[in-house]
PDB file of C-alpha atoms in Angstrom:
ATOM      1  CA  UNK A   1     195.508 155.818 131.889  1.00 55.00           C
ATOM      2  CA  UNK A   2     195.684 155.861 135.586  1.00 59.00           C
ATOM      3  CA  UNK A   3     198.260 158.574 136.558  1.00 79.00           C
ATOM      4  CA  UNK A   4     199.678 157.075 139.673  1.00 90.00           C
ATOM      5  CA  UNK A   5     203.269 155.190 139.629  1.00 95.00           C
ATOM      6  CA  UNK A   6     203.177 152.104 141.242  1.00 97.00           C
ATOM      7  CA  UNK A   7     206.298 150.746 142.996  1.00 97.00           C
ATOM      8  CA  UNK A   8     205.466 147.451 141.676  1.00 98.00           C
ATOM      9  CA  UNK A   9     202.964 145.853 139.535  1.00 98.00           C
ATOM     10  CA  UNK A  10     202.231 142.294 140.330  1.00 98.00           C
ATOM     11  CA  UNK A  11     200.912 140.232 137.934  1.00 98.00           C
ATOM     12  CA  UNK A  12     198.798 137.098 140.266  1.00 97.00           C
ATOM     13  CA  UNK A  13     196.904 136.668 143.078  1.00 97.00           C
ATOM     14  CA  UNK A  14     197.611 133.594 144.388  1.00 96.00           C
ATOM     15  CA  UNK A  15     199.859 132.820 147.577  1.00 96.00           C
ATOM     16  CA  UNK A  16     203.502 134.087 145.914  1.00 97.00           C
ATOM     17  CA  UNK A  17     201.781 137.638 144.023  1.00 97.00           C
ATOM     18  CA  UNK A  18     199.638 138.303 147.650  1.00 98.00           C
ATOM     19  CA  UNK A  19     202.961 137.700 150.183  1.00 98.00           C
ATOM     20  CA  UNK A  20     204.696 140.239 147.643  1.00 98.00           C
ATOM     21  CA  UNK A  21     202.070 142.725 147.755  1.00 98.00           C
ATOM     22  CA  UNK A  22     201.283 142.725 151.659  1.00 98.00           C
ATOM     23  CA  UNK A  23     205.151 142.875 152.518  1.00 98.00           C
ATOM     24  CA  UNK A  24     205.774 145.647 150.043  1.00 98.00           C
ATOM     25  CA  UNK A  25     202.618 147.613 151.572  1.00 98.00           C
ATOM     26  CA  UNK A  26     203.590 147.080 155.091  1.00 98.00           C
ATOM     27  CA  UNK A  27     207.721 148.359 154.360  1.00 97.00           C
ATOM     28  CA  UNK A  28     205.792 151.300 153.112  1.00 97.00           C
ATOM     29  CA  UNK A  29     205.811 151.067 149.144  1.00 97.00           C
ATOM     30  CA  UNK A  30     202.741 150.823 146.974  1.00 98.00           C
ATOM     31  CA  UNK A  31     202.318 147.970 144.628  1.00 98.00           C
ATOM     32  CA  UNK A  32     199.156 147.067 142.808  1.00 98.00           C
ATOM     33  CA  UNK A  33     197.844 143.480 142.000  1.00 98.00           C
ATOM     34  CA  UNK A  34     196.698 142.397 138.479  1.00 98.00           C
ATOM     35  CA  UNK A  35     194.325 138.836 138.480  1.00 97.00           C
ATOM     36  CA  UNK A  36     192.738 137.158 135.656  1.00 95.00           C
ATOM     37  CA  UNK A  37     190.757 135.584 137.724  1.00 94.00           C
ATOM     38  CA  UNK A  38     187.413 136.525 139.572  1.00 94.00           C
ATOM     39  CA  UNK A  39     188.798 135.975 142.947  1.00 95.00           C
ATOM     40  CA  UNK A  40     192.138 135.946 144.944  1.00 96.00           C
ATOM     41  CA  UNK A  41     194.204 132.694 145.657  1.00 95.00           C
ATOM     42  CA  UNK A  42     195.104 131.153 142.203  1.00 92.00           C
ATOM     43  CA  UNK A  43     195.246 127.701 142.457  1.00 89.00           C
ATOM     44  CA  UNK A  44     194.417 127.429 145.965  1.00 91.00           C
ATOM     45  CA  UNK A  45     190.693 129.150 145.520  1.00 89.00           C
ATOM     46  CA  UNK A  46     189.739 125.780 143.200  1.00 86.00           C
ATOM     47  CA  UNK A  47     190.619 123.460 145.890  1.00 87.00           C
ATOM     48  CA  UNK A  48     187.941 122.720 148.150  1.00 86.00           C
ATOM     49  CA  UNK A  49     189.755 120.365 150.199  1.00 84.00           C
ATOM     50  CA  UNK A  50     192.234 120.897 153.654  1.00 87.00           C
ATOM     51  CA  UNK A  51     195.818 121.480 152.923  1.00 86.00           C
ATOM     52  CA  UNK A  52     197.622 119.483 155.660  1.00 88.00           C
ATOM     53  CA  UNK A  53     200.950 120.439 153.678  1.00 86.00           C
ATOM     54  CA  UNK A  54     200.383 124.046 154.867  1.00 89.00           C
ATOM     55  CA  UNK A  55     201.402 123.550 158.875  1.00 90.00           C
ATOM     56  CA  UNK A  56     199.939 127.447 159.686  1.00 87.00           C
ATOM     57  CA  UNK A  57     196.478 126.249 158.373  1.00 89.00           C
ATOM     58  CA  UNK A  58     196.383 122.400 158.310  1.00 88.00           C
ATOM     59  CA  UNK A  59     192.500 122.192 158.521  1.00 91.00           C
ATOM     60  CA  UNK A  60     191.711 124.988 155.914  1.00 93.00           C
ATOM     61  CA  UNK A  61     190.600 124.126 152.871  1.00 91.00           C
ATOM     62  CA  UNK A  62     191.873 126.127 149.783  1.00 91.00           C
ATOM     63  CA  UNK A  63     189.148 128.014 149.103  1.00 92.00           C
ATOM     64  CA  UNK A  64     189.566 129.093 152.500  1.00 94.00           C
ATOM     65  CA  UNK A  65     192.919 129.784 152.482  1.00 94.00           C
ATOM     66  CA  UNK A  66     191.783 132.012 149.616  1.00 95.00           C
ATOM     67  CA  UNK A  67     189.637 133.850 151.668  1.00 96.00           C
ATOM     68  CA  UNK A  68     192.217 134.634 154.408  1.00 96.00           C
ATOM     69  CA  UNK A  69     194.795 135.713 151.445  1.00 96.00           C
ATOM     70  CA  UNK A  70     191.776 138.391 150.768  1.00 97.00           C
ATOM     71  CA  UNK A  71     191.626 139.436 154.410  1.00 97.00           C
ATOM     72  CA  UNK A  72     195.449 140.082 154.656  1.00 97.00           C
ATOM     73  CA  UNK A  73     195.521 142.111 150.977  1.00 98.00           C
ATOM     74  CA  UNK A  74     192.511 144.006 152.814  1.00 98.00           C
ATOM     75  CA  UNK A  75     194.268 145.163 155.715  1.00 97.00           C
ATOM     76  CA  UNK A  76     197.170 146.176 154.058  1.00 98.00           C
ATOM     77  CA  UNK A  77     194.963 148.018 151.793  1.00 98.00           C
ATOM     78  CA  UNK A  78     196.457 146.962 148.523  1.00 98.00           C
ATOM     79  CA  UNK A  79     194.383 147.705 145.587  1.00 98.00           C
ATOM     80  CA  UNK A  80     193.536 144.393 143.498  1.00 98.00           C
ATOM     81  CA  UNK A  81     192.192 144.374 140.446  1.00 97.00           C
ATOM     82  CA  UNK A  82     190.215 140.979 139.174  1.00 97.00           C
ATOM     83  CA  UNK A  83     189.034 139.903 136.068  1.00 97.00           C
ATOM     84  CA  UNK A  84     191.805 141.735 134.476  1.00 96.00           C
ATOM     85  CA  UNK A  85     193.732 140.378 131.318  1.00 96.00           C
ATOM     86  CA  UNK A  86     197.541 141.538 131.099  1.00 96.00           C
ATOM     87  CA  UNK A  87     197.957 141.935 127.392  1.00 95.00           C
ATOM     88  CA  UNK A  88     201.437 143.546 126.765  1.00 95.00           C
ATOM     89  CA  UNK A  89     203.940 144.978 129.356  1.00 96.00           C
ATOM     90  CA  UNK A  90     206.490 148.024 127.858  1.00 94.00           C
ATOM     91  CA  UNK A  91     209.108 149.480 128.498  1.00 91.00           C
ATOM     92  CA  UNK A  92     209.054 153.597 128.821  1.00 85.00           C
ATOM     93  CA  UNK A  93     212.208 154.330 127.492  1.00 74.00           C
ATOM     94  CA  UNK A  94     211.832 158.222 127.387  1.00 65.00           C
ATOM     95  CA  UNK A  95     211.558 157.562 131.540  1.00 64.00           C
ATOM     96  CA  UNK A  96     214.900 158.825 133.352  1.00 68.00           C
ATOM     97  CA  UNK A  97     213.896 156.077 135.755  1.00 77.00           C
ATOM     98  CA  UNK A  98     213.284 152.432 135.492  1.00 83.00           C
ATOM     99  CA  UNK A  99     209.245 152.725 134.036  1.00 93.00           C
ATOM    100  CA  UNK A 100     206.992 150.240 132.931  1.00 95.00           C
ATOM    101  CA  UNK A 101     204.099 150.034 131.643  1.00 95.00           C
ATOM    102  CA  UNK A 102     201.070 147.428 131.746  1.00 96.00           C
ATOM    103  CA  UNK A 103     198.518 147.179 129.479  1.00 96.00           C
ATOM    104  CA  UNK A 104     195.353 144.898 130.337  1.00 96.00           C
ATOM    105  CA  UNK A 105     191.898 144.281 129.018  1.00 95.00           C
ATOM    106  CA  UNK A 106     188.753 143.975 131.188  1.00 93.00           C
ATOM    107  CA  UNK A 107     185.733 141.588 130.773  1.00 90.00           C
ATOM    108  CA  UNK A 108     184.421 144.114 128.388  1.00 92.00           C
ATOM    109  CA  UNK A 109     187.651 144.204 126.095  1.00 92.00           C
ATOM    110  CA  UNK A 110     188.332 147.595 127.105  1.00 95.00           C
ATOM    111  CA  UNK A 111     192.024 148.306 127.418  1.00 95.00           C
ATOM    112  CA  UNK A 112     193.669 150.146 130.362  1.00 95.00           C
ATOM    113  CA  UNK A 113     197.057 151.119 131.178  1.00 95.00           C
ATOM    114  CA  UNK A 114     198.882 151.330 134.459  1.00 96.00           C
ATOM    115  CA  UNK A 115     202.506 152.509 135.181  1.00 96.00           C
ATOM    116  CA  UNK A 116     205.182 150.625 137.435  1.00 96.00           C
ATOM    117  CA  UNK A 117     208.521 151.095 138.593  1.00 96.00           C
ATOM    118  CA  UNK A 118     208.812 146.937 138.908  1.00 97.00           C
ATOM    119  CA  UNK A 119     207.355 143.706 137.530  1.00 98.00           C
ATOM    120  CA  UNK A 120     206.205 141.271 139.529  1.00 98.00           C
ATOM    121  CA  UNK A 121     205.241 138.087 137.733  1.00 97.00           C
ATOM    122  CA  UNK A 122     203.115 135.390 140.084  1.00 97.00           C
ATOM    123  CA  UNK A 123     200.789 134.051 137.217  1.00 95.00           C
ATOM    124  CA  UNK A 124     201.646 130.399 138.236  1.00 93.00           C
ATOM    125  CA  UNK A 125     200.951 127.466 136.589  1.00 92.00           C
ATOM    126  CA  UNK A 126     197.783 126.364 134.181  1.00 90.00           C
ATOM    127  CA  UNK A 127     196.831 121.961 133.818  1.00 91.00           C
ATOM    128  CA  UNK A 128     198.664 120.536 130.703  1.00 92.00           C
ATOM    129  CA  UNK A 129     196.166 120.044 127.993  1.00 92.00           C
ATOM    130  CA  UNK A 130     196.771 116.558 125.729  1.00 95.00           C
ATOM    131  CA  UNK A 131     198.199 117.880 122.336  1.00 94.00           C
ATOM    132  CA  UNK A 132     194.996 115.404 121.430  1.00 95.00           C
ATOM    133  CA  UNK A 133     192.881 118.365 122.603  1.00 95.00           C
ATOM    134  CA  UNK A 134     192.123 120.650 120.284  1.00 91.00           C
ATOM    135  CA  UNK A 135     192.964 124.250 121.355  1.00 85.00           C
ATOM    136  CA  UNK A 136     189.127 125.980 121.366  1.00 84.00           C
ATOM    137  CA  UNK A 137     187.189 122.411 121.584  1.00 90.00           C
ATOM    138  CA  UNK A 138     185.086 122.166 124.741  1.00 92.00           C
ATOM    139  CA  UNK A 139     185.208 118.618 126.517  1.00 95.00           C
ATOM    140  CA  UNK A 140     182.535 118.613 128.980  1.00 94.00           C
ATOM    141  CA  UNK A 141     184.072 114.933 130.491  1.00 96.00           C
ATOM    142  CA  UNK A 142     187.556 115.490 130.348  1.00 97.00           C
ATOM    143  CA  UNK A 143     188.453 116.599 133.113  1.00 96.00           C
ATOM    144  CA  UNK A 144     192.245 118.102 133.421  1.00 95.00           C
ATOM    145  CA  UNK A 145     193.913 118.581 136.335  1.00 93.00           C
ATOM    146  CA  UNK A 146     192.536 118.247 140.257  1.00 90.00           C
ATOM    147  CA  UNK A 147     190.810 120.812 141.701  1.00 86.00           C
ATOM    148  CA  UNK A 148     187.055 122.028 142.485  1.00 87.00           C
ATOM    149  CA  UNK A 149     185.555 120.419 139.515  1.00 90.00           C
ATOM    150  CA  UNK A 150     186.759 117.103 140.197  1.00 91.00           C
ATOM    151  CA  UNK A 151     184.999 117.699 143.494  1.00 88.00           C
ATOM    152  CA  UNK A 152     181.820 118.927 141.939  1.00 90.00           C
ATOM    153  CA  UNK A 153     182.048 115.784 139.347  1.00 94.00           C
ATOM    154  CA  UNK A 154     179.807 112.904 139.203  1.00 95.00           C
ATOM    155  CA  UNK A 155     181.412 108.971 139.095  1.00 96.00           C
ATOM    156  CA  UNK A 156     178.784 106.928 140.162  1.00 96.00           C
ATOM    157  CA  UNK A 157     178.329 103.872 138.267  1.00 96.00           C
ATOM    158  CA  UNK A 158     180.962 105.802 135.778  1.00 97.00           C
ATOM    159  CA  UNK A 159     183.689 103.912 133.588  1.00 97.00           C
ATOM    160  CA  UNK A 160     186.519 106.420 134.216  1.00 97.00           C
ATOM    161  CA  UNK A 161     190.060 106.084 132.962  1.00 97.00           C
ATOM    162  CA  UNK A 162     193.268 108.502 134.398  1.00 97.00           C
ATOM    163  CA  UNK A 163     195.837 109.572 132.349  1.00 97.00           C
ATOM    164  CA  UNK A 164     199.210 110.130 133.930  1.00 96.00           C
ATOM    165  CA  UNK A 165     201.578 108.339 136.457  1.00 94.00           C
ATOM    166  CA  UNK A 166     202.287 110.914 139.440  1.00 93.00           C
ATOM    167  CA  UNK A 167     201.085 111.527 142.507  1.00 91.00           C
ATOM    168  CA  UNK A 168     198.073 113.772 141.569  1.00 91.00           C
ATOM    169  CA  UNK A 169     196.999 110.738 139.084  1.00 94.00           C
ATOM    170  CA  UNK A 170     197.147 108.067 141.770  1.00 94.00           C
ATOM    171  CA  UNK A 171     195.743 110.325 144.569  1.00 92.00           C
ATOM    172  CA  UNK A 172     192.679 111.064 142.560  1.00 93.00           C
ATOM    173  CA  UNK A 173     192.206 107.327 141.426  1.00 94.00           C
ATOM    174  CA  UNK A 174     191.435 106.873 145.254  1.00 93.00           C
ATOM    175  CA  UNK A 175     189.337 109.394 145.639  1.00 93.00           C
ATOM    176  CA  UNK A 176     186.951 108.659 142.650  1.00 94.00           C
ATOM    177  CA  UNK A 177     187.053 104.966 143.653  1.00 93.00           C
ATOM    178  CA  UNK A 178     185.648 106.201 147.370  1.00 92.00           C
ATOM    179  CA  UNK A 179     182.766 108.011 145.018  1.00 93.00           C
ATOM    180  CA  UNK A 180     180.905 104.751 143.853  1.00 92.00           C
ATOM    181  CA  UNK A 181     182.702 104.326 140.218  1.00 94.00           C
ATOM    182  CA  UNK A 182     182.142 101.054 137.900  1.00 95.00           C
ATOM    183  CA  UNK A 183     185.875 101.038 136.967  1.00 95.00           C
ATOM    184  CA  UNK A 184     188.697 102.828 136.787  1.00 96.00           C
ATOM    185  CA  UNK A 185     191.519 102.386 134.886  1.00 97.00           C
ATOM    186  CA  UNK A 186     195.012 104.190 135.027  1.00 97.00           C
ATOM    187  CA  UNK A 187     197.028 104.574 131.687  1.00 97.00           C
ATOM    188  CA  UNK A 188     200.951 105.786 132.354  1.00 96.00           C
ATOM    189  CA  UNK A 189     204.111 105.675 130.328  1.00 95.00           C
ATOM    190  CA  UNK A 190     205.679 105.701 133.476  1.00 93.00           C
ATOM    191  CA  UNK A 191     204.570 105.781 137.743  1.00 91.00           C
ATOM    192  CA  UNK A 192     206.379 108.466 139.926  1.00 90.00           C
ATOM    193  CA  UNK A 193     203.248 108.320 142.236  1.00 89.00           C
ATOM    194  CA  UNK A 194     204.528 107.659 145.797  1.00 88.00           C
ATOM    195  CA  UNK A 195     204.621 104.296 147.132  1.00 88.00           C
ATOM    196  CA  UNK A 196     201.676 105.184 149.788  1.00 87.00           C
ATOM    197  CA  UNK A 197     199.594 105.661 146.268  1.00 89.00           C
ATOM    198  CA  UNK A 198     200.181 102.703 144.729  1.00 87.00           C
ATOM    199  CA  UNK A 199     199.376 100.121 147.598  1.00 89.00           C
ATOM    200  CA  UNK A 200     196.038 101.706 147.090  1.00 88.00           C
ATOM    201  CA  UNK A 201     195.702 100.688 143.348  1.00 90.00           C
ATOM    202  CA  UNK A 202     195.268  96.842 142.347  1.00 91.00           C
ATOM    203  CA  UNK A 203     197.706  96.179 139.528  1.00 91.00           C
ATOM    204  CA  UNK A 204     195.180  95.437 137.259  1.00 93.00           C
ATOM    205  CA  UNK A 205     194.010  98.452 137.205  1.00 94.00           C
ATOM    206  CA  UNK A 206     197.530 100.298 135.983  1.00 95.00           C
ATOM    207  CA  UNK A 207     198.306 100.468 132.444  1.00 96.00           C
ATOM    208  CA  UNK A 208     202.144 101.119 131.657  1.00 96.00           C
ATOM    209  CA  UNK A 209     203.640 101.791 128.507  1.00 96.00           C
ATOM    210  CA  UNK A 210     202.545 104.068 125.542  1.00 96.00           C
ATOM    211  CA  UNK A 211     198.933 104.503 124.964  1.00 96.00           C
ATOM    212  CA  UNK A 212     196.887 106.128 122.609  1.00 97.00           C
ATOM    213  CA  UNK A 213     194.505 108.965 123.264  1.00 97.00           C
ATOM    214  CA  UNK A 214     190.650 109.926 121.172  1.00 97.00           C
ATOM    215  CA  UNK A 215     189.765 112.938 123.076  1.00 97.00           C
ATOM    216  CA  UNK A 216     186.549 112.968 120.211  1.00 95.00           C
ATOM    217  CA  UNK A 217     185.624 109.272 120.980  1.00 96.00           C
ATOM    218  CA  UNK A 218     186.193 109.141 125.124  1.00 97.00           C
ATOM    219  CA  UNK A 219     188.713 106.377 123.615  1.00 97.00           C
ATOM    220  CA  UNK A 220     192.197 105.215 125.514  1.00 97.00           C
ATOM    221  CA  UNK A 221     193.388 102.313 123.142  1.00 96.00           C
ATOM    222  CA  UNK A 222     190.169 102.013 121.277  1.00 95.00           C
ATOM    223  CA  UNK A 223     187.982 101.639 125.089  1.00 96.00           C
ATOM    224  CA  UNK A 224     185.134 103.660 125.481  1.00 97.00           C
ATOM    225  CA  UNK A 225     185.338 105.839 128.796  1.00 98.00           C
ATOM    226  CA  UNK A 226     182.274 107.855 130.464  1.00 97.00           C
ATOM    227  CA  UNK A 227     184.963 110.647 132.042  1.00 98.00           C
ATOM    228  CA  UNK A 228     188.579 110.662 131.598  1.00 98.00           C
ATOM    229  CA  UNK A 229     190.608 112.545 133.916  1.00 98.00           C
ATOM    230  CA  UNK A 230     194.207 113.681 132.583  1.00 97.00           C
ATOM    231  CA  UNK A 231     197.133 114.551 134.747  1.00 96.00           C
ATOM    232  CA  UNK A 232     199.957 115.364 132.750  1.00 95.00           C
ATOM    233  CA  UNK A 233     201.428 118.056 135.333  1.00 90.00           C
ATOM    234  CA  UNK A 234     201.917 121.952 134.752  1.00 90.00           C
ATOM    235  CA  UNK A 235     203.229 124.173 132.875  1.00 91.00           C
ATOM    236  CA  UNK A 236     203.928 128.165 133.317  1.00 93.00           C
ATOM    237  CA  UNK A 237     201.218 130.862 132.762  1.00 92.00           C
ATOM    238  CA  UNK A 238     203.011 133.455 130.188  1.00 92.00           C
ATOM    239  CA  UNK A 239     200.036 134.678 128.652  1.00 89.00           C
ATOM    240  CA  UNK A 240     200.541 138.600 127.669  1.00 90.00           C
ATOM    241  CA  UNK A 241     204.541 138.445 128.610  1.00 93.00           C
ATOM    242  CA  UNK A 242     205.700 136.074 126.196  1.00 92.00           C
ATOM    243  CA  UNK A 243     206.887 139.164 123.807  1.00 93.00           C
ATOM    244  CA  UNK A 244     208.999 140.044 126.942  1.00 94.00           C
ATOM    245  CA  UNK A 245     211.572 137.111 125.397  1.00 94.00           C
ATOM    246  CA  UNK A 246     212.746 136.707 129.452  1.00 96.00           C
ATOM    247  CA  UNK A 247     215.389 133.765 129.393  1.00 96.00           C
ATOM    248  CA  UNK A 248     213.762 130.487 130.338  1.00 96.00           C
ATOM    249  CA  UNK A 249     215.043 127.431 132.477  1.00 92.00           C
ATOM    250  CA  UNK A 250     213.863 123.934 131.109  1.00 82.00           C
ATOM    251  CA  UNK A 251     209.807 123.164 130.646  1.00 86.00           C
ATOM    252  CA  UNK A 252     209.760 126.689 129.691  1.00 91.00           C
ATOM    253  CA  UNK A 253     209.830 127.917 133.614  1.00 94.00           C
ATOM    254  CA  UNK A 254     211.114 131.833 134.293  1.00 96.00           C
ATOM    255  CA  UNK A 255     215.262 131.894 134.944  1.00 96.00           C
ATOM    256  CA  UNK A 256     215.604 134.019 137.921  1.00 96.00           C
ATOM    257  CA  UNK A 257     218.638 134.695 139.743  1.00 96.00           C
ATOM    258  CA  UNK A 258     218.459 132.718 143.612  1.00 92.00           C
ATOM    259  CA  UNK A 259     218.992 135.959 145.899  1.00 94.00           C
ATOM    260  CA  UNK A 260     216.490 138.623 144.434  1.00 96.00           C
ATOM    261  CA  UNK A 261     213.963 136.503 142.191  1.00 96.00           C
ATOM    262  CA  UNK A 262     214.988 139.286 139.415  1.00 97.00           C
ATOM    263  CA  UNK A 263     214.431 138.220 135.804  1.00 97.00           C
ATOM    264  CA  UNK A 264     216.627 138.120 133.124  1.00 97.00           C
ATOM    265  CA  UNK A 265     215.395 141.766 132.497  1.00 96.00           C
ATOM    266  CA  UNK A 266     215.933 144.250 135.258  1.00 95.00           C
ATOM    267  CA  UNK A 267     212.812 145.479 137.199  1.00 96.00           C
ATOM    268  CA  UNK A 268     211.546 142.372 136.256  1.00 97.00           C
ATOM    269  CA  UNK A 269     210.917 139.730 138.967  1.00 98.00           C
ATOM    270  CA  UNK A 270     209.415 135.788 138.746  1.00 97.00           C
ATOM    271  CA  UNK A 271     208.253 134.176 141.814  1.00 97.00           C
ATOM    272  CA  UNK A 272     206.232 131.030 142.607  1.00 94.00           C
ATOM    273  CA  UNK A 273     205.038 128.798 140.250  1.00 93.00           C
ATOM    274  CA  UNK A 274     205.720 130.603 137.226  1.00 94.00           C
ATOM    275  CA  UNK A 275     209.588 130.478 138.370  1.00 94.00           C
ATOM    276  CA  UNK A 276     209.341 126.847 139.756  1.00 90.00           C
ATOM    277  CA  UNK A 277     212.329 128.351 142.240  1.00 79.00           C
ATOM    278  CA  UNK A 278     211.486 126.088 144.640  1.00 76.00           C
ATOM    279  CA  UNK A 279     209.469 122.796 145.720  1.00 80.00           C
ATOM    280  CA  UNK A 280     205.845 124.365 144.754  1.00 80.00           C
ATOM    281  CA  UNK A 281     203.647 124.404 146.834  1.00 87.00           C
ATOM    282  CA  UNK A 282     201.167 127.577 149.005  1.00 91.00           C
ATOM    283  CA  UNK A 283     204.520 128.056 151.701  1.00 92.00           C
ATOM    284  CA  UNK A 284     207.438 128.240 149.465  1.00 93.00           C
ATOM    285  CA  UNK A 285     205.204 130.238 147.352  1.00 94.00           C
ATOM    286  CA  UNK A 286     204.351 132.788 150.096  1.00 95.00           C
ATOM    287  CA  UNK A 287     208.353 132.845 151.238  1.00 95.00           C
ATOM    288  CA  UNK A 288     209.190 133.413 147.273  1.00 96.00           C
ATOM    289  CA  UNK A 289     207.256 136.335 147.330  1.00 97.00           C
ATOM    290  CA  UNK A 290     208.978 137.911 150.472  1.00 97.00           C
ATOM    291  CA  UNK A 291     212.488 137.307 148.722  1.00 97.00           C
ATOM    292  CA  UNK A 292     210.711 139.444 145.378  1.00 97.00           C
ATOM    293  CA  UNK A 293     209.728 142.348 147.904  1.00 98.00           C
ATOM    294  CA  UNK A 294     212.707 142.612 149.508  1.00 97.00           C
ATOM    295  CA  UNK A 295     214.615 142.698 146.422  1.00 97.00           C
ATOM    296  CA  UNK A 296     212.414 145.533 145.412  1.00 97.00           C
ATOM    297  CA  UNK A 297     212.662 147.200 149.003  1.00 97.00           C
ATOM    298  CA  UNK A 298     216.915 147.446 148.475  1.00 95.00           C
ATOM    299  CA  UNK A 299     216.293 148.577 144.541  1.00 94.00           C
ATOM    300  CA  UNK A 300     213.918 151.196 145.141  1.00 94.00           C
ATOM    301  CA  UNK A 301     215.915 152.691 148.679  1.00 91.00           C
ATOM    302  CA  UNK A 302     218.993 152.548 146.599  1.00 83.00           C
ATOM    303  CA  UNK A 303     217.755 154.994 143.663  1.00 64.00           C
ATOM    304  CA  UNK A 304     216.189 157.206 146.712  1.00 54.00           C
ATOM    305  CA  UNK A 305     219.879 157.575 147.987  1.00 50.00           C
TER     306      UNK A 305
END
């Protein structure tokens, strides 16, 4: 086990775990970053398109984005490590100070252990997958969620159907009717899409009401479909914390309290996505994890005092 004592362990990458790691660097603290993943950015390193939501980089694509969230990590020299699967956080109770420790397992199922004074949780948010789907089944033309292998995906001369009614559903009807599709047909209980999405759909091509789903058979209501592309939303990322039993808000999100980001367990913080504190997106994620490191700044100068 590595010896040192982190002032934080931070459990994600992406914008939120990254703005809590360079701000707790920079006030002078050391915090270490924990990634699943094989490169910074979470969500934002799968998007290859610009962000014009994101008014400090509005011709940036995510992937760049991703690469300037490495950059700052870099120069505030905080030690990331990738490919890295969080498998049970604990508790040291023998500790006369607040002690945790992290256990994670690398790409070679070796397990390591690292010890922090505070939890940072920033694992964000993975696509809903159709209860349809079967948990370990691979479905090489179902596509979930947007992102990079949308992009990569493709729809010429393709019969495609969408599943889902928001904005993400709508937005990526357009774009694979721009990429030379046969049809495309959108199947929603309901539309929350925003109106600027639906003037862009004919009518005939939504489908409202309950519908039935053959993941097996590329079937929507006994049609055949070449790709089907589901947007059902997101949910939280709790993979090797759930044992943690932290209190939950509704859709199984991380209750935090407003002012600190702190958990229902002390030492513990959410922030981002995996909190849904605020509107998600890469800036509110970014500001979330500011609030997290300056909740740990106060904590950790009180104990010194």
């Amino acid at each position: 086990m590595n010896a040192m004592i982190y002032d934080a362990v931070i459990i994600g990458a992406g914008p939120a775990g990254a703005s809590c790691a360079v701000w707790l660097s920079l006030l002078g603290f050391k915090p270490i970053i924990i990634d699943r993943a094989s490169t910074v950015g979470g969500l934002c390193a799968l998007n290859p398109f610009p962000d014009p939501w994101n008014i400090t980089a509005p011709d940036l694509t995510g992937e760049e984005v991703s690469v300037q969230i490495k950059k700052s990590l870099e120069s505030a020299r905080v030690p990331v490590l990738l490919e890295q699967m969080v498998k049970n956080i604990q508790r040291e109770e023998a500790s006369e100070t607040l002690l945790f420790k992290v256990f994670f397992e690398d790409k070679e199922k070796q397990l390591h252990a690292i010890r922090g004074r505070n939890i940072v949780i920033a694992s964000g948010v993975k696509h809903k997958r159709p209860v349809q789907m079967k948990e370990n089944e691979r479905y090489p033309n179902i596509l979930l969620g947007p992102g990079k292998h949308v992009y990569k995906q493709d729809f010429v001369m393709k019969k495609v159907a969408i599943l889902g009614g928001g904005d993400n559903a709508l937005e990526n009807a357009v774009y694979v009717m721009d990429r030379g599709v046969r049809t495309v047909d959108i199947y929603a209980r309901s539309i929350r899409a925003q109106k600027k999405w639906l003037n862009s759909i004919n009518p005939k091509q939504l489908h409202i009401g309950e519908y039935e789903f053959d993941p097996d058979n590329m079937c929507i209501n006994g049609e055949k479909y070449e790709i089907i592309m589901v947007f059902y939303g997101y949910e939280p990322q709790l993979d090797g914390i759930t044992h943690l039993n932290l209190k939950l808000k509704e859709m199984g999100y991380i209750w935090t309290e407003e002012k600190t980001a702190q958990s229902s367990i002390p030492g513990i913080y959410a922030i981002g996505e995996s909190a849904n504190r605020m509107h998600p997106c890469v800036v509110t994620s970014m500001a979330d994890g500011i609030v997290a490191a300056k909740a740990i700044q106060r904590s950790l100068e009180g104990i010194e005092r």
